[in-house]
C-alpha atoms as a PDB file:
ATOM      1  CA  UNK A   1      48.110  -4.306 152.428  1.00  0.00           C
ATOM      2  CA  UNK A   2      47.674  -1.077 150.461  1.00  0.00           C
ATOM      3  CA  UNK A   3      49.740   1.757 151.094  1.00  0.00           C
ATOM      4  CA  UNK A   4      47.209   5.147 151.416  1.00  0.00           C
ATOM      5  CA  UNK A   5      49.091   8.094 150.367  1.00  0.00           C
ATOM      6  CA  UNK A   6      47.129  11.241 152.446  1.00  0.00           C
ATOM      7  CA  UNK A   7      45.705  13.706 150.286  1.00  0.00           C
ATOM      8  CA  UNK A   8      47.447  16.481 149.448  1.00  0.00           C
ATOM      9  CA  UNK A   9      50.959  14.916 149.448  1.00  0.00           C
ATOM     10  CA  UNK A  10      51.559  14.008 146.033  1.00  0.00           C
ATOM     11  CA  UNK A  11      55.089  14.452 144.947  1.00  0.00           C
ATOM     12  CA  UNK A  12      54.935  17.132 142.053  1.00  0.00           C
ATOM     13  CA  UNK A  13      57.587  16.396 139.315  1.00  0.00           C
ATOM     14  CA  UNK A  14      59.467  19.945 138.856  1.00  0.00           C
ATOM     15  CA  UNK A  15      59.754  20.668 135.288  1.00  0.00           C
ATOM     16  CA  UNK A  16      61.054  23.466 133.270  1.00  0.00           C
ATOM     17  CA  UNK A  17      59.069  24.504 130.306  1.00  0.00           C
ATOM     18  CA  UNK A  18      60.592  26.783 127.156  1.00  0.00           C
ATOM     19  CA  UNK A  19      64.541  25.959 128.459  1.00  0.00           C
ATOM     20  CA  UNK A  20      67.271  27.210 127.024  1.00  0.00           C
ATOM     21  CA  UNK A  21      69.112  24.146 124.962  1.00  0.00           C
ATOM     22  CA  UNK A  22      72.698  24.401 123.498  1.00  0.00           C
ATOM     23  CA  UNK A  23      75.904  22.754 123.510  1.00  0.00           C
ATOM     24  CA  UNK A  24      79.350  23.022 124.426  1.00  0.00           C
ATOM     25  CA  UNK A  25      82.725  20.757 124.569  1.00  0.00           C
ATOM     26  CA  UNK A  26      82.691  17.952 126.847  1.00  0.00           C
ATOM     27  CA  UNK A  27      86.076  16.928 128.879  1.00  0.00           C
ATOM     28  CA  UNK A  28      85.995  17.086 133.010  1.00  0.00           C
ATOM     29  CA  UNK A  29      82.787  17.570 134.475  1.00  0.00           C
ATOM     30  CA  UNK A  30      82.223  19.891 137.568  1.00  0.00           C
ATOM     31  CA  UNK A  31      80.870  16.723 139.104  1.00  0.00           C
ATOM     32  CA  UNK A  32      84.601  15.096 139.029  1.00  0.00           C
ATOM     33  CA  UNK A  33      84.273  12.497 135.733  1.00  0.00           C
ATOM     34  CA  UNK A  34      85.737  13.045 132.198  1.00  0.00           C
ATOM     35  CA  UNK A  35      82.471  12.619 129.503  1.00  0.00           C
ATOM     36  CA  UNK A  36      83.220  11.923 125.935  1.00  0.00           C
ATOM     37  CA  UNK A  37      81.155  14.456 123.485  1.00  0.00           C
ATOM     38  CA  UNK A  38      78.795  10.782 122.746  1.00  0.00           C
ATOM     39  CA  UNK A  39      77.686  10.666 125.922  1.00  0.00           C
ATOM     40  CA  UNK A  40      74.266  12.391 126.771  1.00  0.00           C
ATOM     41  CA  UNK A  41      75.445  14.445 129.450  1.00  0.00           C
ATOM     42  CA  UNK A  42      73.959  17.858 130.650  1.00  0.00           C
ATOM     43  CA  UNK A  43      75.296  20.561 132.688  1.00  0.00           C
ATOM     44  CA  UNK A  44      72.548  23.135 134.628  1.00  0.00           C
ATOM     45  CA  UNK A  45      72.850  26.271 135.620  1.00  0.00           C
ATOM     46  CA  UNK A  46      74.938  27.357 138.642  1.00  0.00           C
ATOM     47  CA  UNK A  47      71.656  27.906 140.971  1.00  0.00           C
ATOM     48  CA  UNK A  48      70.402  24.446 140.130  1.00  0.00           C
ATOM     49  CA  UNK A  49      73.626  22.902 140.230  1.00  0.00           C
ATOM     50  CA  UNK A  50      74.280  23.637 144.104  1.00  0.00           C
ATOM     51  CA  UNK A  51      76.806  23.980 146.331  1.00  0.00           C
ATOM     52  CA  UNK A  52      79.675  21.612 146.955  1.00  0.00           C
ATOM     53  CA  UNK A  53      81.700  19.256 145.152  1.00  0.00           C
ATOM     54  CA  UNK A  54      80.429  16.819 143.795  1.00  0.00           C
ATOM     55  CA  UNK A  55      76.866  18.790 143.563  1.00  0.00           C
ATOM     56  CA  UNK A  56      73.906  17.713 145.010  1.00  0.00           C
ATOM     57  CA  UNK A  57      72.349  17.169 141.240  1.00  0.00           C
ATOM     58  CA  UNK A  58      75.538  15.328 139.638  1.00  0.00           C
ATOM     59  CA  UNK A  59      74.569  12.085 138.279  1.00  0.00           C
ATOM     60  CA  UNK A  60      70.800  12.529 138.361  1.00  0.00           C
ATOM     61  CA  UNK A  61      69.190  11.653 135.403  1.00  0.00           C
ATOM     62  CA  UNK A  62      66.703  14.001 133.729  1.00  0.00           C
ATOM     63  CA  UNK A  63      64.097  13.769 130.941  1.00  0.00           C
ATOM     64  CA  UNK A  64      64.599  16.285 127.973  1.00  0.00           C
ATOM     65  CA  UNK A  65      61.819  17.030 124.612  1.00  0.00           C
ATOM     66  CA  UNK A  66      62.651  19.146 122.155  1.00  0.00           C
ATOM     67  CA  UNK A  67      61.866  19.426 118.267  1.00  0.00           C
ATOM     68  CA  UNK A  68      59.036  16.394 119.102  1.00  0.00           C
ATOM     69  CA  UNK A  69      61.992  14.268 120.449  1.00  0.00           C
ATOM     70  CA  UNK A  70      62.613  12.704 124.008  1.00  0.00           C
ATOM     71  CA  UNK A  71      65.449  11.049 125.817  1.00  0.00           C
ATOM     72  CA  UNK A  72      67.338  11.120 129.066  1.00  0.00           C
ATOM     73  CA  UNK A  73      70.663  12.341 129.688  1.00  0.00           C
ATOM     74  CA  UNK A  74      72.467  12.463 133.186  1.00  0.00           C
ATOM     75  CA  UNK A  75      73.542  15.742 135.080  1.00  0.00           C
ATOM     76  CA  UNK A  76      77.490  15.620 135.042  1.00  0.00           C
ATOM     77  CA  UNK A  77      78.345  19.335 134.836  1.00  0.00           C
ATOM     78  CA  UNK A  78      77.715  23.465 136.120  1.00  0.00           C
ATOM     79  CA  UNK A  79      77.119  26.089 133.237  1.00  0.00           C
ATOM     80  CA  UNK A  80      78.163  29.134 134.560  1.00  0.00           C
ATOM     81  CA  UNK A  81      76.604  30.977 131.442  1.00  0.00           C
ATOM     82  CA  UNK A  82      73.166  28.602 131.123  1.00  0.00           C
ATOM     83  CA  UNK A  83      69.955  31.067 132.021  1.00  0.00           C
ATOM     84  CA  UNK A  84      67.795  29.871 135.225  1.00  0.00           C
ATOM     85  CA  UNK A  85      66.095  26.427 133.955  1.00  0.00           C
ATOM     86  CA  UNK A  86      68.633  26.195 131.285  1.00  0.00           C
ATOM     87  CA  UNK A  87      71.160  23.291 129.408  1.00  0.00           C
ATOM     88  CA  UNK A  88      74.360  23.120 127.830  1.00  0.00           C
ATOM     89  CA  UNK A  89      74.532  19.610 126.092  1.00  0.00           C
ATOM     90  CA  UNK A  90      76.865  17.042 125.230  1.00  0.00           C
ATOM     91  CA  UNK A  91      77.717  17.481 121.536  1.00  0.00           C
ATOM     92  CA  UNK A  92      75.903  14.230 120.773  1.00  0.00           C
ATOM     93  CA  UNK A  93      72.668  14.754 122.686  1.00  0.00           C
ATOM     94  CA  UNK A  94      72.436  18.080 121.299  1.00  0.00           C
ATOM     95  CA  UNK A  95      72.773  16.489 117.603  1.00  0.00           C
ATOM     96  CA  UNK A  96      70.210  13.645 118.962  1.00  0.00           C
ATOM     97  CA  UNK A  97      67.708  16.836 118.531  1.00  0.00           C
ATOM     98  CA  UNK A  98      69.232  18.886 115.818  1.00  0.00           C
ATOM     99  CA  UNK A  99      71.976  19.659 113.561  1.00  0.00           C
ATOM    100  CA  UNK A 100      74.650  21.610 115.670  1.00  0.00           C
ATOM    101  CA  UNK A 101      74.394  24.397 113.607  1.00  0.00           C
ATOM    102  CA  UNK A 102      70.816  24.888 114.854  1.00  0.00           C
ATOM    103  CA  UNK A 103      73.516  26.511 118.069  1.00  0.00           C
ATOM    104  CA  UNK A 104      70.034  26.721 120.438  1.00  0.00           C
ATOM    105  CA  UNK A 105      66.949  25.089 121.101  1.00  0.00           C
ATOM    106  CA  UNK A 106      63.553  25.279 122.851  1.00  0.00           C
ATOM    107  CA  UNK A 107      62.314  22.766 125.369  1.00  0.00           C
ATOM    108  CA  UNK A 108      61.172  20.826 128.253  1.00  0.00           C
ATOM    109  CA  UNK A 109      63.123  19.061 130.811  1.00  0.00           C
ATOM    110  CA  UNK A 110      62.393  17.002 134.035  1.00  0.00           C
ATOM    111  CA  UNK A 111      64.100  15.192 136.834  1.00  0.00           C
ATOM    112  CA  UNK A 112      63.371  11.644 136.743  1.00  0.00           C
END
């Protein structure tokens, strides 16, 4: 049999357009695991992050393009400092987009 979804109900995928990209030193996560600077990791921005320990985002994985680029990366930290919609990076996803001393990009993000 065929599952019939009822109109109206399809699942949106919330994405963030024009984010805020940049980097910062990896260690111990907010979500309670140690990431090497290799590691495509993200951290979000306190409001998306959530409440409680670990957060209700940690170890979702997410969808990132910038500079014509795409990869995923999983959500292992809280940035404080990161605007509404925003990213600090892993060293080595950040450098999988540009040259660190770019310091910020431009782009698009989604949870998978």
């Amino acid at each position: 049999a065929v599952a019939h979804r009822p109109r109206g109900e399809l699942a949106r995928r919330q994405s963030y357009s024009n984010a805020r990209f940049t980097y910062y030193s990896v260690g111990m996560g907010a979500c309670g695991q140690e990431s090497q600077p290799s590691d495509f990791i993200v951290a979000l921005d306190t409001a998306l992050y959530g409440d409680g320990y670990p957060g209700p985002q940690c170890f979702k994985s997410i969808t990132i393009t910038a500079n014509g680029k795409t990869t995923t990366a999983t959500i292992m930290d809280e940035c404080p400092g990161c605007p509404s919609g925003g990213l600090d990076m892993s060293e080595g996803l950040f450098q999988f987009f540009a040259d660190l001393s770019v310091g910020v990009l431009y782009g698009t993000w989604y949870y998978n």
